[in-house]
mmCIF file with all atom_site columns, C-alpha atoms in Angstrom:
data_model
loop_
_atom_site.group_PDB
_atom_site.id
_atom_site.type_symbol
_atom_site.label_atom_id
_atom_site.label_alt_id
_atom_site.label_comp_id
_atom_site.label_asym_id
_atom_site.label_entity_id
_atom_site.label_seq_id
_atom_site.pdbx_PDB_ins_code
_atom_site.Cartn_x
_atom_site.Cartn_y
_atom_site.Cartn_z
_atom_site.occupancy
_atom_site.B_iso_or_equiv
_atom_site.pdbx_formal_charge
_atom_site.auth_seq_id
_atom_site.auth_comp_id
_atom_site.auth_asym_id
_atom_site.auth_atom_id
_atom_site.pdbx_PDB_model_num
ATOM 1   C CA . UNK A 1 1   ? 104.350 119.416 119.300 1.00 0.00 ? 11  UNK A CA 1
ATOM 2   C CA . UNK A 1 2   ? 100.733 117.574 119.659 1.00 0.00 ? 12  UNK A CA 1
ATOM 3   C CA . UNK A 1 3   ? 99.704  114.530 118.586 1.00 0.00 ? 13  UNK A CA 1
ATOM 4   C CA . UNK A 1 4   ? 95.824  114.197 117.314 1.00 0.00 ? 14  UNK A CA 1
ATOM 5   C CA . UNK A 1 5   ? 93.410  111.647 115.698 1.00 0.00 ? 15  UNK A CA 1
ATOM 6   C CA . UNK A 1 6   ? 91.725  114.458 113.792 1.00 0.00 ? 16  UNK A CA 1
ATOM 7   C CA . UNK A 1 7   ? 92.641  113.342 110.393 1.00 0.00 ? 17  UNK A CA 1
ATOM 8   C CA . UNK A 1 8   ? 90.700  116.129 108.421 1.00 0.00 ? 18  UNK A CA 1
ATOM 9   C CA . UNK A 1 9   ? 92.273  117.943 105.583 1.00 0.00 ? 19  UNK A CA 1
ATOM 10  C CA . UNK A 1 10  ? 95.585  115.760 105.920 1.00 0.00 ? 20  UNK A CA 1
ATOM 11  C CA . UNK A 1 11  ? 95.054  112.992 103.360 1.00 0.00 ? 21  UNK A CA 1
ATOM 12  C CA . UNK A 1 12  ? 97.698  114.367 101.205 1.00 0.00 ? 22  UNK A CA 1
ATOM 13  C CA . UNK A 1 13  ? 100.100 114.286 104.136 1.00 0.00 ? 23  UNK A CA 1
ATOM 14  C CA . UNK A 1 14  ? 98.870  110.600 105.135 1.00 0.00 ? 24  UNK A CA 1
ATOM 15  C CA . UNK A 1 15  ? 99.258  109.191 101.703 1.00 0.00 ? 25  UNK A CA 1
ATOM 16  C CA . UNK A 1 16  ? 103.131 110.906 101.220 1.00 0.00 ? 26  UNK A CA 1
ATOM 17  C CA . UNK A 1 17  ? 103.957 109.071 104.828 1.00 0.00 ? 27  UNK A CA 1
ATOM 18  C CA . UNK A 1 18  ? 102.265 105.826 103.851 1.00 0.00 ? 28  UNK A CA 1
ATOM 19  C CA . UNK A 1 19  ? 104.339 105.787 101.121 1.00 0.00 ? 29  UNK A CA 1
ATOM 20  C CA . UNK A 1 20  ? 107.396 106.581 102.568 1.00 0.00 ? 30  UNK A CA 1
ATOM 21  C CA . UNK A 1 21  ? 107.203 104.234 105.577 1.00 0.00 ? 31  UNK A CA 1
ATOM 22  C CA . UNK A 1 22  ? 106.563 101.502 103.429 1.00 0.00 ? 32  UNK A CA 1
ATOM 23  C CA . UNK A 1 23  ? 108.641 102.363 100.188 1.00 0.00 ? 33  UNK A CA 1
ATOM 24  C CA . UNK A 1 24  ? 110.484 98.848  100.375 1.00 0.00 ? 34  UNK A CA 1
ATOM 25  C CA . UNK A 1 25  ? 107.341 96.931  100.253 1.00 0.00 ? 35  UNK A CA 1
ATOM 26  C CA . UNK A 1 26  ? 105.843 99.432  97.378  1.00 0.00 ? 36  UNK A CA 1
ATOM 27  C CA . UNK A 1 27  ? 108.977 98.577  95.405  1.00 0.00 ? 37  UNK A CA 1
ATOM 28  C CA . UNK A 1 28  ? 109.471 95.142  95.842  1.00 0.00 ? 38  UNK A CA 1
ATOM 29  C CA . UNK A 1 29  ? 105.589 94.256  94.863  1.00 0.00 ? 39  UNK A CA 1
ATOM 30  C CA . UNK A 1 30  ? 104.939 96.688  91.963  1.00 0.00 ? 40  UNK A CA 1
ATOM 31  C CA . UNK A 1 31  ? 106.841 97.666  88.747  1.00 0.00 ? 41  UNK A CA 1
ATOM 32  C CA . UNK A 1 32  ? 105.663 100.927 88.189  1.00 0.00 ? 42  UNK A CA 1
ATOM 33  C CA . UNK A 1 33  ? 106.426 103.720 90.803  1.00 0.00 ? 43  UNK A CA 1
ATOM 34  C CA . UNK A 1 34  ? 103.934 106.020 89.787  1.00 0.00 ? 44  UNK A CA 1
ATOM 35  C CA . UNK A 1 35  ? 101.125 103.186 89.309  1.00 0.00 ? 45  UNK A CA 1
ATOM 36  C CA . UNK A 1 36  ? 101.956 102.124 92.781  1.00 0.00 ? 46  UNK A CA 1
ATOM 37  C CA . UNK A 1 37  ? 101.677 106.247 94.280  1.00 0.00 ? 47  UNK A CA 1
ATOM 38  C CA . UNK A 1 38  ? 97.923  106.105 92.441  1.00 0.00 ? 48  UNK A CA 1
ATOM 39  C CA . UNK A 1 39  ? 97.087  102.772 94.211  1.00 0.00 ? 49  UNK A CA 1
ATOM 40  C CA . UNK A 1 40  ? 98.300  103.980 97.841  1.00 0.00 ? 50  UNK A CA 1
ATOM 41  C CA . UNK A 1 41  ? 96.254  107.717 96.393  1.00 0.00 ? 51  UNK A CA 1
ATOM 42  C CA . UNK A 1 42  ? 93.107  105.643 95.540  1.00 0.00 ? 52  UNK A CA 1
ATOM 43  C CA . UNK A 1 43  ? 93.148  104.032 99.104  1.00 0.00 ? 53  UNK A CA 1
ATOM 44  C CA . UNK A 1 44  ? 93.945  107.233 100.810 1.00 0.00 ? 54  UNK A CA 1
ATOM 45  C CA . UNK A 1 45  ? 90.711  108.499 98.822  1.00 0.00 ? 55  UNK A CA 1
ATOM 46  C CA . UNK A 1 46  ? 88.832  105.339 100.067 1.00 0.00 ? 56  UNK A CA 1
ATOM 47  C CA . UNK A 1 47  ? 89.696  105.619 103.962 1.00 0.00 ? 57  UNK A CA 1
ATOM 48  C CA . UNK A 1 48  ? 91.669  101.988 103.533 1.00 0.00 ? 58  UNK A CA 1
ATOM 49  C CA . UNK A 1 49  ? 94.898  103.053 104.136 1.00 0.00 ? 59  UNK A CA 1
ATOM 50  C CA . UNK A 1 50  ? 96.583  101.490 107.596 1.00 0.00 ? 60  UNK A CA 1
ATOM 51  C CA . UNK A 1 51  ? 96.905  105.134 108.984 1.00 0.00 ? 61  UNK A CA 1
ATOM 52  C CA . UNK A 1 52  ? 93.518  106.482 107.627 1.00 0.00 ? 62  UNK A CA 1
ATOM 53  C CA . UNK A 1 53  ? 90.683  106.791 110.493 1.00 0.00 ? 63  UNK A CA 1
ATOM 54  C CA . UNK A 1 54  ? 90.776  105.824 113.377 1.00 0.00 ? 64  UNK A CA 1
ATOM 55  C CA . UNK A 1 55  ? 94.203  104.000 112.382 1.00 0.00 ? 65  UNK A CA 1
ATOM 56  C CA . UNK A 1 56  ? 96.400  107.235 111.644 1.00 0.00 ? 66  UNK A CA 1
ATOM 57  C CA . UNK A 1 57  ? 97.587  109.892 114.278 1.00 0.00 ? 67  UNK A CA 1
ATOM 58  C CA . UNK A 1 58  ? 99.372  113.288 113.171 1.00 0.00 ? 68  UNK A CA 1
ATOM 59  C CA . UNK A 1 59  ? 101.658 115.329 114.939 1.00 0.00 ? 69  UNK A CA 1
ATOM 60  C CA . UNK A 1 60  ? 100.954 118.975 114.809 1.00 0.00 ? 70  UNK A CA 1
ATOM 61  C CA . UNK A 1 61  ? 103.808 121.589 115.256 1.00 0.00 ? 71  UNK A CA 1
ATOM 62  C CA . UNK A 1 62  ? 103.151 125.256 115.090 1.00 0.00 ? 72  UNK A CA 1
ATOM 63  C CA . UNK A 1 63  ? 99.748  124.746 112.827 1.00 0.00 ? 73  UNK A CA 1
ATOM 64  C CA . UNK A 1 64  ? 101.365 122.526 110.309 1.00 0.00 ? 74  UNK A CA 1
ATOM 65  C CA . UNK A 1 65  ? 101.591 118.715 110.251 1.00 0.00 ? 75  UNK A CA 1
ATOM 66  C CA . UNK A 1 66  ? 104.955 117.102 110.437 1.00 0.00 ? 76  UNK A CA 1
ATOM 67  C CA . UNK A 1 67  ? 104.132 113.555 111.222 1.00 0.00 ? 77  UNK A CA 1
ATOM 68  C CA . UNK A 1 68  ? 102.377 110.580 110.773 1.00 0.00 ? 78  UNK A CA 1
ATOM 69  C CA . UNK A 1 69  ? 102.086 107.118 112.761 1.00 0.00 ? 79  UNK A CA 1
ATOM 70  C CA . UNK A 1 70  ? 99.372  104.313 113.015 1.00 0.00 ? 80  UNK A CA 1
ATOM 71  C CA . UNK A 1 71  ? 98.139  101.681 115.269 1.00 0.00 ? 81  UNK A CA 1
ATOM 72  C CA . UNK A 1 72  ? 95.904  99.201  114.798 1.00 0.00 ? 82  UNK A CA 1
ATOM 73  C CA . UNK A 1 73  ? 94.371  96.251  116.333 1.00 0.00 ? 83  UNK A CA 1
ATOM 74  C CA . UNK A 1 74  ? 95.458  92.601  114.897 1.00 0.00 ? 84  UNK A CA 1
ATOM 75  C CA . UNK A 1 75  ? 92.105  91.413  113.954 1.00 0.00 ? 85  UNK A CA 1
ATOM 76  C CA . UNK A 1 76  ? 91.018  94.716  112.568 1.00 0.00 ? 86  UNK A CA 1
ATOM 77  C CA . UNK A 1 77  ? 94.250  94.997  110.702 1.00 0.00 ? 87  UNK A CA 1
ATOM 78  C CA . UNK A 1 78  ? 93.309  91.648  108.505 1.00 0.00 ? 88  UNK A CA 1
ATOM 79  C CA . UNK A 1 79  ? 89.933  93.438  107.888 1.00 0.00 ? 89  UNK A CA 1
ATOM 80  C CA . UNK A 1 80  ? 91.600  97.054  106.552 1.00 0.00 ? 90  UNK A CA 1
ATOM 81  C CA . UNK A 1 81  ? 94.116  94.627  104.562 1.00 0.00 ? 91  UNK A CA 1
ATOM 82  C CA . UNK A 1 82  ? 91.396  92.297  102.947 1.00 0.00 ? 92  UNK A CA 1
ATOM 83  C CA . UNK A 1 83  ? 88.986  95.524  102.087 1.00 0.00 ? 93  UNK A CA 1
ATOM 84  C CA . UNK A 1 84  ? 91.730  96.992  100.194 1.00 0.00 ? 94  UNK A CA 1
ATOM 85  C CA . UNK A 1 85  ? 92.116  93.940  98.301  1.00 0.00 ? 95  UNK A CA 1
ATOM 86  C CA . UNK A 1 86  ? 88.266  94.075  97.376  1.00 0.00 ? 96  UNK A CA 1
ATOM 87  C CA . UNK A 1 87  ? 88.497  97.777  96.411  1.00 0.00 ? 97  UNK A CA 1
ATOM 88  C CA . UNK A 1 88  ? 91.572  97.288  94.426  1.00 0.00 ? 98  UNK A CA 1
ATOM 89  C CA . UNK A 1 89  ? 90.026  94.130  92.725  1.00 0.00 ? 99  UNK A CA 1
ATOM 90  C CA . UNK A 1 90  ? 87.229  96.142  91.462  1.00 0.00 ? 100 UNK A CA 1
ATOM 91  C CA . UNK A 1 91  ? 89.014  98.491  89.526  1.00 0.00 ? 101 UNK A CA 1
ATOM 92  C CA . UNK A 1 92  ? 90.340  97.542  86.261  1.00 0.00 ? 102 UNK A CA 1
ATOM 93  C CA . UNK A 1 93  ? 92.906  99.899  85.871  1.00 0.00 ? 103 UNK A CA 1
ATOM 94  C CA . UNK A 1 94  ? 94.364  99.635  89.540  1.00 0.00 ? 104 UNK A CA 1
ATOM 95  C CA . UNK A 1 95  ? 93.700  95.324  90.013  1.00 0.00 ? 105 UNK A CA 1
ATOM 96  C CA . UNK A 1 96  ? 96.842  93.613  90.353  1.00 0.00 ? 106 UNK A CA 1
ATOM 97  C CA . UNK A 1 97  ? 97.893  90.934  87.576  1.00 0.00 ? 107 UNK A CA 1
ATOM 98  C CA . UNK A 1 98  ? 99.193  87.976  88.470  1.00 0.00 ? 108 UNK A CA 1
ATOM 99  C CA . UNK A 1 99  ? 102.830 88.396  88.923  1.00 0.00 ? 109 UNK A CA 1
ATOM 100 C CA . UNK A 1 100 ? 102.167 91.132  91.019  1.00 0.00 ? 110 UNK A CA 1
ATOM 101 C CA . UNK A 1 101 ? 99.910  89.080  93.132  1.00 0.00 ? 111 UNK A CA 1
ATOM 102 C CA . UNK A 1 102 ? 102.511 86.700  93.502  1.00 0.00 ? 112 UNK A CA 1
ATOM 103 C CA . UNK A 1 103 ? 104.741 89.388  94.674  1.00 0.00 ? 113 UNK A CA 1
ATOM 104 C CA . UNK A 1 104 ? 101.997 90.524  97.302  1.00 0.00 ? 114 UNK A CA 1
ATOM 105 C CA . UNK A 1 105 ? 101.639 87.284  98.243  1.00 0.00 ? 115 UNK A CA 1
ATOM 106 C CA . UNK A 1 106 ? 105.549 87.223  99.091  1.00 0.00 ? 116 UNK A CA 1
ATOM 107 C CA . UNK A 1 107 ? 105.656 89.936  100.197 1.00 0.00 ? 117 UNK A CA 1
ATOM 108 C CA . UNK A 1 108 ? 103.308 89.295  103.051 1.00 0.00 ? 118 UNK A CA 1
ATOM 109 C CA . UNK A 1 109 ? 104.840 85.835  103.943 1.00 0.00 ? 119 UNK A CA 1
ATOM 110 C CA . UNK A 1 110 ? 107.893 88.204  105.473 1.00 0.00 ? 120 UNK A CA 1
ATOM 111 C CA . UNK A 1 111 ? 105.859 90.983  107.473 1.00 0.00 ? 121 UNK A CA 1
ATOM 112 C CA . UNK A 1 112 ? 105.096 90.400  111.296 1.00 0.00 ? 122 UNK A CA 1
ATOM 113 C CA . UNK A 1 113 ? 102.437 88.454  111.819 1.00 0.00 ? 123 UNK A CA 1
ATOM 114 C CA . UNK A 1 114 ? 99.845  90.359  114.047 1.00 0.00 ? 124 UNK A CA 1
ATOM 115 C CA . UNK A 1 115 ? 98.005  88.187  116.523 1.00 0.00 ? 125 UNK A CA 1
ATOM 116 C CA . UNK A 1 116 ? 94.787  89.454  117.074 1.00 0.00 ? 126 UNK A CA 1
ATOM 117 C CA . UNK A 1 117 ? 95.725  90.635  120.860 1.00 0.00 ? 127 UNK A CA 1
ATOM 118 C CA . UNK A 1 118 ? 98.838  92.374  119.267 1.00 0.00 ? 128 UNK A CA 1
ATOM 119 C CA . UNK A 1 119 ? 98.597  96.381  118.480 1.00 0.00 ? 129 UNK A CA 1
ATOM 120 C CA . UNK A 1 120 ? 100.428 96.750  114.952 1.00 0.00 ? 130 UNK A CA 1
ATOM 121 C CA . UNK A 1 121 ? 102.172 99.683  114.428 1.00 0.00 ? 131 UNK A CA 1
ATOM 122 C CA . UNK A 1 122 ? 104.563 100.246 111.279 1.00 0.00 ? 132 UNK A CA 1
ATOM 123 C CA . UNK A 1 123 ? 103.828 102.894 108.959 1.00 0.00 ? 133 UNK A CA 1
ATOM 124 C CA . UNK A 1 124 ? 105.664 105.997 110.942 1.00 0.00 ? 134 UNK A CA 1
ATOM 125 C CA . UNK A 1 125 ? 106.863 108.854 108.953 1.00 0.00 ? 135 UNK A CA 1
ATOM 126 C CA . UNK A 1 126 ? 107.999 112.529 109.482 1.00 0.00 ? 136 UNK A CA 1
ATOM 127 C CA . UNK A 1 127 ? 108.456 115.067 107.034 1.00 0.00 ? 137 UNK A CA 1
ATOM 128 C CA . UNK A 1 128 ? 112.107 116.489 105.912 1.00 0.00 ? 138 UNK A CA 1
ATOM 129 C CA . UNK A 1 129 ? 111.843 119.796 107.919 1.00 0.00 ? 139 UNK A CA 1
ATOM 130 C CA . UNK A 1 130 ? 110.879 117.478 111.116 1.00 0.00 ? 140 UNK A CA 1
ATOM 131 C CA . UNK A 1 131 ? 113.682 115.196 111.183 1.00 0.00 ? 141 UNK A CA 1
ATOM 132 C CA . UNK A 1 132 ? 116.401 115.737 114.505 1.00 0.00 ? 142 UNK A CA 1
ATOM 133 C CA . UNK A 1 133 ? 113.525 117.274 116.315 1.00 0.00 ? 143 UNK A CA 1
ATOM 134 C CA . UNK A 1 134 ? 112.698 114.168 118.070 1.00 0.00 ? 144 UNK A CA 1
ATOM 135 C CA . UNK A 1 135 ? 109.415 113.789 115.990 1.00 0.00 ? 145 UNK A CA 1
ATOM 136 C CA . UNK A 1 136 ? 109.501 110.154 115.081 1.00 0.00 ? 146 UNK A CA 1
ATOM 137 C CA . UNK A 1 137 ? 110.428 108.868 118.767 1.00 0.00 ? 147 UNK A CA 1
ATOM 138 C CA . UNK A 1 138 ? 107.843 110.850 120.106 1.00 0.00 ? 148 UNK A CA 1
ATOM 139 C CA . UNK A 1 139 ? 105.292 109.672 117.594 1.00 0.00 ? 149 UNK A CA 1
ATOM 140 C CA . UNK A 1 140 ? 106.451 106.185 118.235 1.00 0.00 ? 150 UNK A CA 1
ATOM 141 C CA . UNK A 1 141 ? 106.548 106.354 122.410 1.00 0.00 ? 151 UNK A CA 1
ATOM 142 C CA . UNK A 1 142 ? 102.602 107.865 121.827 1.00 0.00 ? 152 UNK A CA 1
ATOM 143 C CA . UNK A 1 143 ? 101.643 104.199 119.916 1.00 0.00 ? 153 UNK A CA 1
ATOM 144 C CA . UNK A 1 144 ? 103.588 102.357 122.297 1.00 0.00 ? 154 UNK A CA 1
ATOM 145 C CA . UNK A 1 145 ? 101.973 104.024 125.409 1.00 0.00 ? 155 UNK A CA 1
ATOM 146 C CA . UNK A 1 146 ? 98.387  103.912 123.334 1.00 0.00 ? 156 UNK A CA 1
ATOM 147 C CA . UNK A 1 147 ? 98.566  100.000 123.130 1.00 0.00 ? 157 UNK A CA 1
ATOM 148 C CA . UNK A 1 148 ? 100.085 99.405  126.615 1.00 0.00 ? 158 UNK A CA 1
ATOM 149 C CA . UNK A 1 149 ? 96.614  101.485 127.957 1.00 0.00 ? 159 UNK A CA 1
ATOM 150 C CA . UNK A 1 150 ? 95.093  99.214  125.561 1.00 0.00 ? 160 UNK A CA 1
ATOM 151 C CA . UNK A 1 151 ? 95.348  96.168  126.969 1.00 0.00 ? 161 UNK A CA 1
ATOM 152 C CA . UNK A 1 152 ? 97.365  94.378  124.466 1.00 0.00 ? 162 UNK A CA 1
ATOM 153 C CA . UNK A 1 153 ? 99.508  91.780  124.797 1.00 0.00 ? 163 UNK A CA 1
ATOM 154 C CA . UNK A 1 154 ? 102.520 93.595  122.967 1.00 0.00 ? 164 UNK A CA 1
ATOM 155 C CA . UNK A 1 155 ? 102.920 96.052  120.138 1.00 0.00 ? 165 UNK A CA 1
ATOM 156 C CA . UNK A 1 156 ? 104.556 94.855  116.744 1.00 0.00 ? 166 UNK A CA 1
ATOM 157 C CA . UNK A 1 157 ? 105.647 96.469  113.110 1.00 0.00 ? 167 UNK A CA 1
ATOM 158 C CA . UNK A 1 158 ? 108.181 96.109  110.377 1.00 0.00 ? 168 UNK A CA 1
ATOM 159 C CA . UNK A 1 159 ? 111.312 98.045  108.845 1.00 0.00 ? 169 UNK A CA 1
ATOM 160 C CA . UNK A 1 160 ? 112.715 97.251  106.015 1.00 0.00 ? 170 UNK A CA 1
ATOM 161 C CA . UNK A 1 161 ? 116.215 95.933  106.995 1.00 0.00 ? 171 UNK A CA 1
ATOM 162 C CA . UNK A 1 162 ? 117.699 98.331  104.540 1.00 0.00 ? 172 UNK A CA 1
ATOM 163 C CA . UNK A 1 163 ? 116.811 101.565 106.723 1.00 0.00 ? 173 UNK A CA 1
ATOM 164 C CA . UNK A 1 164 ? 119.490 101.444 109.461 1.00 0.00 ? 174 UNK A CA 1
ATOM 165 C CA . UNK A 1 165 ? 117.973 105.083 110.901 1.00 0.00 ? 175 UNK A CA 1
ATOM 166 C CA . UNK A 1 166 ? 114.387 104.039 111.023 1.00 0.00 ? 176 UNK A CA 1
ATOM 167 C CA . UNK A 1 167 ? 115.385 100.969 113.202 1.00 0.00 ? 177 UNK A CA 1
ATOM 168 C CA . UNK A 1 168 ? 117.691 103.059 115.142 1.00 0.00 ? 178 UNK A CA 1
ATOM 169 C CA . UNK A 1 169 ? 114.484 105.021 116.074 1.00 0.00 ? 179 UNK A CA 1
ATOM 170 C CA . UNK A 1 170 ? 112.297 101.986 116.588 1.00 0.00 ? 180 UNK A CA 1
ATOM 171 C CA . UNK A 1 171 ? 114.887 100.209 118.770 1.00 0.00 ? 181 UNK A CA 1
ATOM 172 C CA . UNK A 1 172 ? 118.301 102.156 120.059 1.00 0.00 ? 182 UNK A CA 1
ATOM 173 C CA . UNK A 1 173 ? 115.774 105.602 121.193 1.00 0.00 ? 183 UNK A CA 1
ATOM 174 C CA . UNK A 1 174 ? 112.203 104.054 121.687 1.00 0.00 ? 184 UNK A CA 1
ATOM 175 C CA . UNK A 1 175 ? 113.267 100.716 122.883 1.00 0.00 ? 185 UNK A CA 1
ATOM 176 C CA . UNK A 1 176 ? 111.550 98.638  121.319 1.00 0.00 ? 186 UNK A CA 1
ATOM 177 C CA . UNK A 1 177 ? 113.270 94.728  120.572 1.00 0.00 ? 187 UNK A CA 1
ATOM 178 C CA . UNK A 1 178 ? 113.939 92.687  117.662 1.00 0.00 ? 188 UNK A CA 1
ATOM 179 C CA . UNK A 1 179 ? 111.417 89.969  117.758 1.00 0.00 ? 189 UNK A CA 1
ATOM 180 C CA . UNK A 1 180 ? 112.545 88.065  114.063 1.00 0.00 ? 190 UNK A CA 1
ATOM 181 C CA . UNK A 1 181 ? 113.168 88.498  110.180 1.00 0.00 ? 191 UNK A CA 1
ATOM 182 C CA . UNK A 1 182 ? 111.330 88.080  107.004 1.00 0.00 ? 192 UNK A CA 1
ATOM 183 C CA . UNK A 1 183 ? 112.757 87.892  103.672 1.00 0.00 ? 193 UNK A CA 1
ATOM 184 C CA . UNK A 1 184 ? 111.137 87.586  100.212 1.00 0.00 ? 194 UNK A CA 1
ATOM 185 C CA . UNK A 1 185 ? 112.523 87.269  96.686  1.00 0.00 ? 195 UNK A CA 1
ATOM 186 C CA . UNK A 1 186 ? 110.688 87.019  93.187  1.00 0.00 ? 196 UNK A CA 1
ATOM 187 C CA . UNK A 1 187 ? 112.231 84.785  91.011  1.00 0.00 ? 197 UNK A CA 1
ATOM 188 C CA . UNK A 1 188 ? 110.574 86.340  88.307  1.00 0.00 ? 198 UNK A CA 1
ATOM 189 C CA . UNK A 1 189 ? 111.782 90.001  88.457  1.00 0.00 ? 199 UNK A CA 1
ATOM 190 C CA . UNK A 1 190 ? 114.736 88.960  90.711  1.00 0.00 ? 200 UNK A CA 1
ATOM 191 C CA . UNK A 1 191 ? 113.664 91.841  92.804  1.00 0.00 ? 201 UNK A CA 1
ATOM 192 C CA . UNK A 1 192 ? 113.827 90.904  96.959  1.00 0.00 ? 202 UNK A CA 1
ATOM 193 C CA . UNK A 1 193 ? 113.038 92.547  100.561 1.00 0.00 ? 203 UNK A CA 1
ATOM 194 C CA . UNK A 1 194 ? 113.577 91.491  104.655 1.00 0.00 ? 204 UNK A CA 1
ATOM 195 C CA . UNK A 1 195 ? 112.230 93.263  106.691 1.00 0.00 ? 205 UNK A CA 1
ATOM 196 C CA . UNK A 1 196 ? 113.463 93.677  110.534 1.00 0.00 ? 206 UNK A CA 1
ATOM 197 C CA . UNK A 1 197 ? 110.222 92.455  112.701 1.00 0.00 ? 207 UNK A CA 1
ATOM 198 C CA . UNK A 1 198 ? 110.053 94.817  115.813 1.00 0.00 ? 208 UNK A CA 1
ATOM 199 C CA . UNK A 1 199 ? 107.908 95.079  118.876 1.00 0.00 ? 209 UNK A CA 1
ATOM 200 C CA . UNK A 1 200 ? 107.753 95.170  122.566 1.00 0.00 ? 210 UNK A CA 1
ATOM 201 C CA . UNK A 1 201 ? 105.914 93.060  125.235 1.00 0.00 ? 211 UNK A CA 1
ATOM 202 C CA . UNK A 1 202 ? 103.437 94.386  127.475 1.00 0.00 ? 212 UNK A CA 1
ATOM 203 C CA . UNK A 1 203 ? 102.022 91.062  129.362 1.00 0.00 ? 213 UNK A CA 1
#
């Protein structure tokens, strides 16, 4: 198995793991499944995806991509996130209404919160003929080592609390610690999220 940051020809395969690594987030903000697929499509299309370049890394097994991860920089990681909200606002038929604002407003109050000296790292998938073959931990101990030779002060991301394997992965294998908790509900839609805040300190 290698692991490159040539992302060409493998936005279909970046926007299926962006969706799946943050499913919990997708489906606490948004009503509609599909509309939210288009709006994670449309920002896979527009390079403003958190694991589009030079964010996203792939993992390549016998010609064929199996995995996804990204890491990104705190203080370019506000950038990516505001753009998207520009590009989104723009379009009519993708701009959020209010209640789903409020939701995405919510919804960020209980992510980490990435210092700018922190490497963020969260959106780590694998696809269904990849998982037992040690794809994810590997994909996860490449970030972790990337952002150590980085310089920064520690590495952070999210699970949702609800995916007991993921933070198996994240914590039991690759090591990494529980740092805190963030929970959000919507009293409108009664819908609600936490997500497990995970990371590891380098200095």
């Amino acid at each position: 198995m290698e692991i490159s940051h040539d992302l060409d020809g493998h936005l279909d395969l970046l926007v299926e793991m962006e969706i799946a690594a943050a499913e919990a987030y997708l489906r606490f903000v948004y009503d509609d499944w599909e509309h939210a697929r288009r709006i994670q499509r449309f920002l896979g299309e527009k390079g403003l995806l958190e694991s589009s370049a030079p964010w996203g890394r792939v993992m390549m097994h016998e010609g064929h991509a199996i995995g996804a991860v990204s890491g990104i920089p705190g203080a370019e990681l506000r950038k990516l996130r505001m753009r998207a909200a520009f590009a989104l606002a723009k379009e009519p038929a993708l701009r959020p209404d209010p209640p789903t604002q409020r939701r995405i407003k919510l919804a960020a109050d209980a992510l980490v919160a990435a210092r700018d000296d922190d490497f963020y790292s969260s959106k780590l998938a694998v696809t269904e003929r990849a998982r037992g073959t040690g794809a994810g931990p590997a994909l996860m101990d490449y970030v972790t080592e990337e952002a150590r030779r980085g310089g920064f002060a520690r590495i952070v991301g999210e699970v949702s609390a609800a995916n007991e394997r993921m933070l198996h992965v994240m914590c039991d294998k690759v090591g990494w610690d529980r740092i805190g908790e963030g929970s959000a509900t919507c009293p409108d839609s009664g819908r609600s999220v936490t997500f497990v805040h995970v990371g590891r300190l380098f200095r």
